[in-house]
Amino acid sequence: MRKSKIITILVFVIMGAVFAALFFGPKFGKTAVVNTLAEKFFSDVQFKDFRQAALYHHKLERDRVDIGRTIEKLFLMKPEMIDIREFRILKSEIDGNRARVHMNTKFQRLNVKKEPEEGEIVLYFLKRNPDCPIGGVCKGGYCFDEFDNKIARPEKSKKNKSKNVNKEGDTVEPELTKKNYSCTVGAADEWFMNLDSTLKEKRYNH
C-alpha cells in the first residue's frame, strides 16, 4: 500500500473519531447516563412539563421541587413567557459519585426581546441510594449515615410537608421520629439531579 493511501486512510479515521466525539459523545462513555438525564430534563422544561422534570430528582426531595417557580426565578419571567428554542451539552464530567453537565441554551423572552438569547447553566448530579437520604447507605434493609447510625425519618409539618419554618421565615430542622428509613437490599446506586446545587438563582438579562 502506497504511503499516500495510508495517510489518506489515517486522515479519514481521525476525522471519523472527531465526528463521533462531537455528535455521539454524549450518548456513550461514563458520562452517558447523566448526559441523557440532562437532555431529558431540558426537553421536559422546554415543553413546560414540570411534573416530569421533577422526577429526575430523588424521591425524598421531589415534594420540594417546583421547576416552574425555579424557571421564573432564573429568567425573571413567568415560565410560559420563556420559549426555549435549543439546548446542547457543552461538556460533562464525573468525579466519583458527583457529576456536572454544562448546557448551552438558546431561548427567547417573549414580548421582551425580539431576538433569541443564549445562556449557560450547569446541572449537578449525585449518585446515591434510591431509598436513602443524601450520604446514606443501605445495610440490612435500613439506611445508615456516615457514622454507621440508622437514619431516622423527620417529623413532617402539617403546614408544609417538606420543611418547617420558624416565625422569622427561616427553615429549621424538623424533629426526628422513632421510625428509620428502610431500603431495598442490593439496590444499585442511581444518578439523581442535585436539587440544592442545580437550582440556584442566576440572572440572564445582563
mmCIF file of C-alpha atoms in Angstrom:
data_model
loop_
_atom_site.group_PDB
_atom_site.id
_atom_site.type_symbol
_atom_site.label_atom_id
_atom_site.label_comp_id
_atom_site.label_asym_id
_atom_site.label_seq_id
_atom_site.Cartn_x
_atom_site.Cartn_y
_atom_site.Cartn_z
ATOM 1 C CA MET A 1 0.000 0.000 0.000
ATOM 2 C CA ARG A 2 1.303 3.382 -1.003
ATOM 3 C CA LYS A 3 2.257 5.912 1.629
ATOM 4 C CA SER A 4 -0.263 8.427 0.250
ATOM 5 C CA LYS A 5 -3.100 5.904 0.654
ATOM 6 C CA ILE A 6 -2.058 5.161 4.238
ATOM 7 C CA ILE A 7 -2.052 8.872 5.069
ATOM 8 C CA THR A 8 -5.492 9.268 3.449
ATOM 9 C CA ILE A 9 -6.904 6.397 5.495
ATOM 10 C CA LEU A 10 -5.436 7.825 8.699
ATOM 11 C CA VAL A 11 -6.980 11.222 7.949
ATOM 12 C CA PHE A 12 -10.408 9.638 7.460
ATOM 13 C CA VAL A 13 -10.031 7.648 10.688
ATOM 14 C CA ILE A 14 -9.110 10.780 12.660
ATOM 15 C CA MET A 15 -11.952 12.746 11.097
ATOM 16 C CA GLY A 16 -14.344 9.931 11.930
ATOM 17 C CA ALA A 17 -13.181 9.869 15.525
ATOM 18 C CA VAL A 18 -13.624 13.632 15.847
ATOM 19 C CA PHE A 19 -17.093 13.435 14.286
ATOM 20 C CA ALA A 20 -18.087 10.644 16.677
ATOM 21 C CA ALA A 21 -16.794 12.580 19.673
ATOM 22 C CA LEU A 22 -18.735 15.698 18.694
ATOM 23 C CA PHE A 23 -22.035 14.124 17.722
ATOM 24 C CA PHE A 24 -22.185 10.819 19.559
ATOM 25 C CA GLY A 25 -20.001 11.518 22.601
ATOM 26 C CA PRO A 26 -22.910 12.421 24.915
ATOM 27 C CA LYS A 27 -24.514 9.034 24.212
ATOM 28 C CA PHE A 28 -21.516 6.906 25.142
ATOM 29 C CA GLY A 29 -18.818 6.735 27.763
ATOM 30 C CA LYS A 30 -19.025 7.082 31.512
ATOM 31 C CA THR A 31 -20.970 10.362 31.339
ATOM 32 C CA ALA A 32 -23.664 8.931 29.047
ATOM 33 C CA VAL A 33 -26.211 8.447 31.830
ATOM 34 C CA VAL A 34 -26.015 11.980 33.245
ATOM 35 C CA ASN A 35 -25.921 13.423 29.717
ATOM 36 C CA THR A 36 -29.138 11.600 28.865
ATOM 37 C CA LEU A 37 -30.780 12.758 32.103
ATOM 38 C CA ALA A 38 -29.724 16.353 31.410
ATOM 39 C CA GLU A 39 -31.156 16.267 27.880
ATOM 40 C CA LYS A 40 -34.429 14.722 29.061
ATOM 41 C CA PHE A 41 -34.712 17.302 31.830
ATOM 42 C CA PHE A 42 -34.274 20.184 29.400
ATOM 43 C CA SER A 43 -36.689 18.616 26.946
ATOM 44 C CA ASP A 44 -39.355 18.471 29.657
ATOM 45 C CA VAL A 45 -38.652 22.081 30.660
ATOM 46 C CA GLN A 46 -38.812 23.104 27.010
ATOM 47 C CA PHE A 47 -42.360 21.734 26.776
ATOM 48 C CA LYS A 48 -43.317 23.042 30.245
ATOM 49 C CA ASP A 49 -43.767 19.508 31.592
ATOM 50 C CA PHE A 50 -42.591 20.493 35.067
ATOM 51 C CA ARG A 51 -44.083 17.471 36.793
ATOM 52 C CA GLN A 52 -41.975 15.133 34.659
ATOM 53 C CA ALA A 53 -38.925 17.388 35.073
ATOM 54 C CA ALA A 54 -39.143 16.961 38.846
ATOM 55 C CA LEU A 55 -38.833 13.172 38.525
ATOM 56 C CA TYR A 56 -35.094 13.390 37.835
ATOM 57 C CA HIS A 57 -34.622 14.316 41.480
ATOM 58 C CA HIS A 58 -34.521 11.826 44.339
ATOM 59 C CA LYS A 59 -37.937 10.661 45.530
ATOM 60 C CA LEU A 60 -37.237 12.019 49.021
ATOM 61 C CA GLU A 61 -36.800 15.528 47.578
ATOM 62 C CA ARG A 62 -39.430 15.725 44.849
ATOM 63 C CA ASP A 63 -42.061 17.198 47.153
ATOM 64 C CA ARG A 64 -39.979 20.361 47.480
ATOM 65 C CA VAL A 65 -39.129 20.685 43.785
ATOM 66 C CA ASP A 66 -41.026 23.416 41.933
ATOM 67 C CA ILE A 67 -39.451 23.586 38.475
ATOM 68 C CA GLY A 68 -41.866 26.207 37.170
ATOM 69 C CA ARG A 69 -41.125 28.566 40.036
ATOM 70 C CA THR A 70 -37.408 27.980 39.609
ATOM 71 C CA ILE A 71 -37.566 28.846 35.899
ATOM 72 C CA GLU A 72 -39.376 32.039 36.852
ATOM 73 C CA LYS A 73 -36.596 32.956 39.298
ATOM 74 C CA LEU A 74 -33.853 32.157 36.790
ATOM 75 C CA PHE A 75 -35.269 34.176 33.910
ATOM 76 C CA LEU A 76 -37.220 36.740 35.954
ATOM 77 C CA MET A 77 -40.350 35.942 33.936
ATOM 78 C CA LYS A 78 -43.292 33.589 34.017
ATOM 79 C CA PRO A 79 -42.376 30.175 32.530
ATOM 80 C CA GLU A 80 -44.999 30.482 29.793
ATOM 81 C CA MET A 81 -43.228 33.641 28.551
ATOM 82 C CA ILE A 82 -39.938 31.789 28.035
ATOM 83 C CA ASP A 83 -39.509 29.931 24.758
ATOM 84 C CA ILE A 84 -36.548 27.566 24.926
ATOM 85 C CA ARG A 85 -35.546 27.074 21.301
ATOM 86 C CA GLU A 86 -32.483 24.850 21.525
ATOM 87 C CA PHE A 87 -30.170 23.250 24.043
ATOM 88 C CA ARG A 88 -26.987 21.254 23.794
ATOM 89 C CA ILE A 89 -24.327 19.744 26.004
ATOM 90 C CA LEU A 90 -21.047 21.645 26.057
ATOM 91 C CA LYS A 91 -19.149 19.282 28.335
ATOM 92 C CA SER A 92 -19.713 16.901 31.203
ATOM 93 C CA GLU A 93 -17.553 15.350 33.872
ATOM 94 C CA ILE A 94 -17.770 12.828 36.675
ATOM 95 C CA ASP A 95 -15.831 12.892 39.943
ATOM 96 C CA GLY A 96 -16.648 9.752 41.909
ATOM 97 C CA ASN A 97 -20.326 9.936 42.821
ATOM 98 C CA ARG A 98 -20.624 13.544 41.657
ATOM 99 C CA ALA A 99 -21.236 14.805 38.147
ATOM 100 C CA ARG A 100 -21.988 18.013 36.324
ATOM 101 C CA VAL A 101 -23.218 18.757 32.823
ATOM 102 C CA HIS A 102 -22.626 22.153 31.204
ATOM 103 C CA MET A 103 -25.555 23.096 28.961
ATOM 104 C CA ASN A 104 -25.961 25.872 26.413
ATOM 105 C CA THR A 105 -29.489 27.111 25.783
ATOM 106 C CA LYS A 106 -30.974 29.365 23.142
ATOM 107 C CA PHE A 107 -34.171 30.983 24.368
ATOM 108 C CA GLN A 108 -36.440 33.931 23.763
ATOM 109 C CA ARG A 109 -38.193 36.045 26.339
ATOM 110 C CA LEU A 110 -41.494 36.676 24.596
ATOM 111 C CA ASN A 111 -42.737 40.265 24.434
ATOM 112 C CA VAL A 112 -39.384 41.421 25.852
ATOM 113 C CA LYS A 113 -36.698 40.538 23.315
ATOM 114 C CA LYS A 114 -37.263 40.248 19.565
ATOM 115 C CA GLU A 115 -34.195 38.094 19.069
ATOM 116 C CA PRO A 116 -33.272 34.843 20.826
ATOM 117 C CA GLU A 117 -30.645 34.957 23.566
ATOM 118 C CA GLU A 118 -28.126 32.409 24.746
ATOM 119 C CA GLY A 119 -27.206 31.347 28.231
ATOM 120 C CA GLU A 120 -25.406 28.569 30.052
ATOM 121 C CA ILE A 121 -26.419 26.510 33.047
ATOM 122 C CA VAL A 122 -24.693 23.701 34.902
ATOM 123 C CA LEU A 123 -26.772 20.742 36.029
ATOM 124 C CA TYR A 124 -25.351 18.870 39.004
ATOM 125 C CA PHE A 125 -25.958 15.210 39.794
ATOM 126 C CA LEU A 126 -25.258 12.821 42.655
ATOM 127 C CA LYS A 127 -25.038 9.047 42.503
ATOM 128 C CA ARG A 128 -26.823 7.758 45.584
ATOM 129 C CA ASN A 129 -29.023 5.042 47.002
ATOM 130 C CA PRO A 130 -32.565 5.260 45.577
ATOM 131 C CA ASP A 131 -34.138 4.838 49.037
ATOM 132 C CA CYS A 132 -31.817 6.695 51.404
ATOM 133 C CA PRO A 133 -31.204 10.381 52.156
ATOM 134 C CA ILE A 134 -28.022 12.014 50.842
ATOM 135 C CA GLY A 135 -24.955 10.269 52.244
ATOM 136 C CA GLY A 136 -26.917 7.228 53.364
ATOM 137 C CA VAL A 137 -26.003 3.633 52.569
ATOM 138 C CA CYS A 138 -28.246 0.598 52.696
ATOM 139 C CA LYS A 139 -27.342 -2.218 55.078
ATOM 140 C CA GLY A 140 -29.667 -4.962 56.206
ATOM 141 C CA GLY A 141 -32.728 -3.169 54.902
ATOM 142 C CA TYR A 142 -32.079 0.152 56.703
ATOM 143 C CA CYS A 143 -30.303 3.383 55.789
ATOM 144 C CA PHE A 144 -27.153 4.239 57.756
ATOM 145 C CA ASP A 145 -25.310 7.562 57.876
ATOM 146 C CA GLU A 146 -21.549 8.238 57.702
ATOM 147 C CA PHE A 147 -21.226 7.357 61.402
ATOM 148 C CA ASP A 148 -22.900 3.969 60.927
ATOM 149 C CA ASN A 149 -26.083 5.081 62.698
ATOM 150 C CA LYS A 150 -29.544 4.337 61.409
ATOM 151 C CA ILE A 151 -31.127 7.380 59.805
ATOM 152 C CA ALA A 152 -34.374 8.413 61.474
ATOM 153 C CA ARG A 153 -37.265 9.866 59.493
ATOM 154 C CA PRO A 154 -38.109 13.526 60.242
ATOM 155 C CA GLU A 155 -41.425 14.648 61.621
ATOM 156 C CA LYS A 156 -43.460 16.198 58.822
ATOM 157 C CA SER A 157 -45.003 19.576 59.384
ATOM 158 C CA LYS A 158 -48.752 19.739 58.932
ATOM 159 C CA LYS A 159 -48.450 23.100 57.204
ATOM 160 C CA ASN A 160 -45.610 22.140 54.906
ATOM 161 C CA LYS A 161 -44.712 18.529 54.215
ATOM 162 C CA SER A 162 -41.193 19.298 53.078
ATOM 163 C CA LYS A 163 -39.901 21.664 55.748
ATOM 164 C CA ASN A 164 -40.545 23.504 58.983
ATOM 165 C CA VAL A 165 -40.389 27.278 59.126
ATOM 166 C CA ASN A 166 -39.953 29.453 62.229
ATOM 167 C CA LYS A 167 -41.573 32.844 62.904
ATOM 168 C CA GLU A 168 -38.754 34.647 61.066
ATOM 169 C CA GLY A 169 -39.378 32.572 57.963
ATOM 170 C CA ASP A 170 -36.161 30.592 58.266
ATOM 171 C CA THR A 171 -36.099 26.878 57.630
ATOM 172 C CA VAL A 172 -35.371 24.797 60.719
ATOM 173 C CA GLU A 173 -34.555 21.144 61.032
ATOM 174 C CA PRO A 174 -37.681 19.104 61.866
ATOM 175 C CA GLU A 175 -37.860 16.826 64.884
ATOM 176 C CA LEU A 176 -36.868 13.225 64.265
ATOM 177 C CA THR A 177 -39.269 10.329 64.719
ATOM 178 C CA LYS A 178 -38.521 6.849 66.014
ATOM 179 C CA LYS A 179 -39.056 5.429 62.537
ATOM 180 C CA ASN A 180 -35.963 4.732 60.447
ATOM 181 C CA TYR A 181 -35.551 4.895 56.693
ATOM 182 C CA SER A 182 -35.844 1.442 55.154
ATOM 183 C CA CYS A 183 -34.262 0.416 51.854
ATOM 184 C CA THR A 184 -34.092 -2.393 49.343
ATOM 185 C CA VAL A 185 -31.058 -4.601 49.947
ATOM 186 C CA GLY A 186 -28.875 -4.891 46.862
ATOM 187 C CA ALA A 187 -30.410 -1.921 45.031
ATOM 188 C CA ALA A 188 -27.775 -0.210 42.881
ATOM 189 C CA ASP A 189 -26.964 3.456 43.341
ATOM 190 C CA GLU A 190 -28.513 5.736 40.724
ATOM 191 C CA TRP A 191 -27.840 9.207 39.356
ATOM 192 C CA PHE A 192 -30.201 11.949 40.550
ATOM 193 C CA MET A 193 -30.196 15.672 39.960
ATOM 194 C CA ASN A 194 -28.696 17.517 42.908
ATOM 195 C CA LEU A 195 -31.516 19.920 43.714
ATOM 196 C CA ASP A 196 -29.690 22.326 46.011
ATOM 197 C CA SER A 197 -26.707 22.832 43.692
ATOM 198 C CA THR A 198 -28.534 23.000 40.369
ATOM 199 C CA LEU A 199 -31.485 25.238 41.079
ATOM 200 C CA LYS A 200 -29.697 28.343 42.250
ATOM 201 C CA GLU A 201 -30.783 31.753 41.064
ATOM 202 C CA LYS A 202 -28.829 33.378 38.235
ATOM 203 C CA ARG A 203 -29.512 36.431 36.127
ATOM 204 C CA TYR A 204 -29.869 36.049 32.362
ATOM 205 C CA ASN A 205 -30.760 39.654 31.489
ATOM 206 C CA HIS A 206 -27.312 41.249 31.628
#
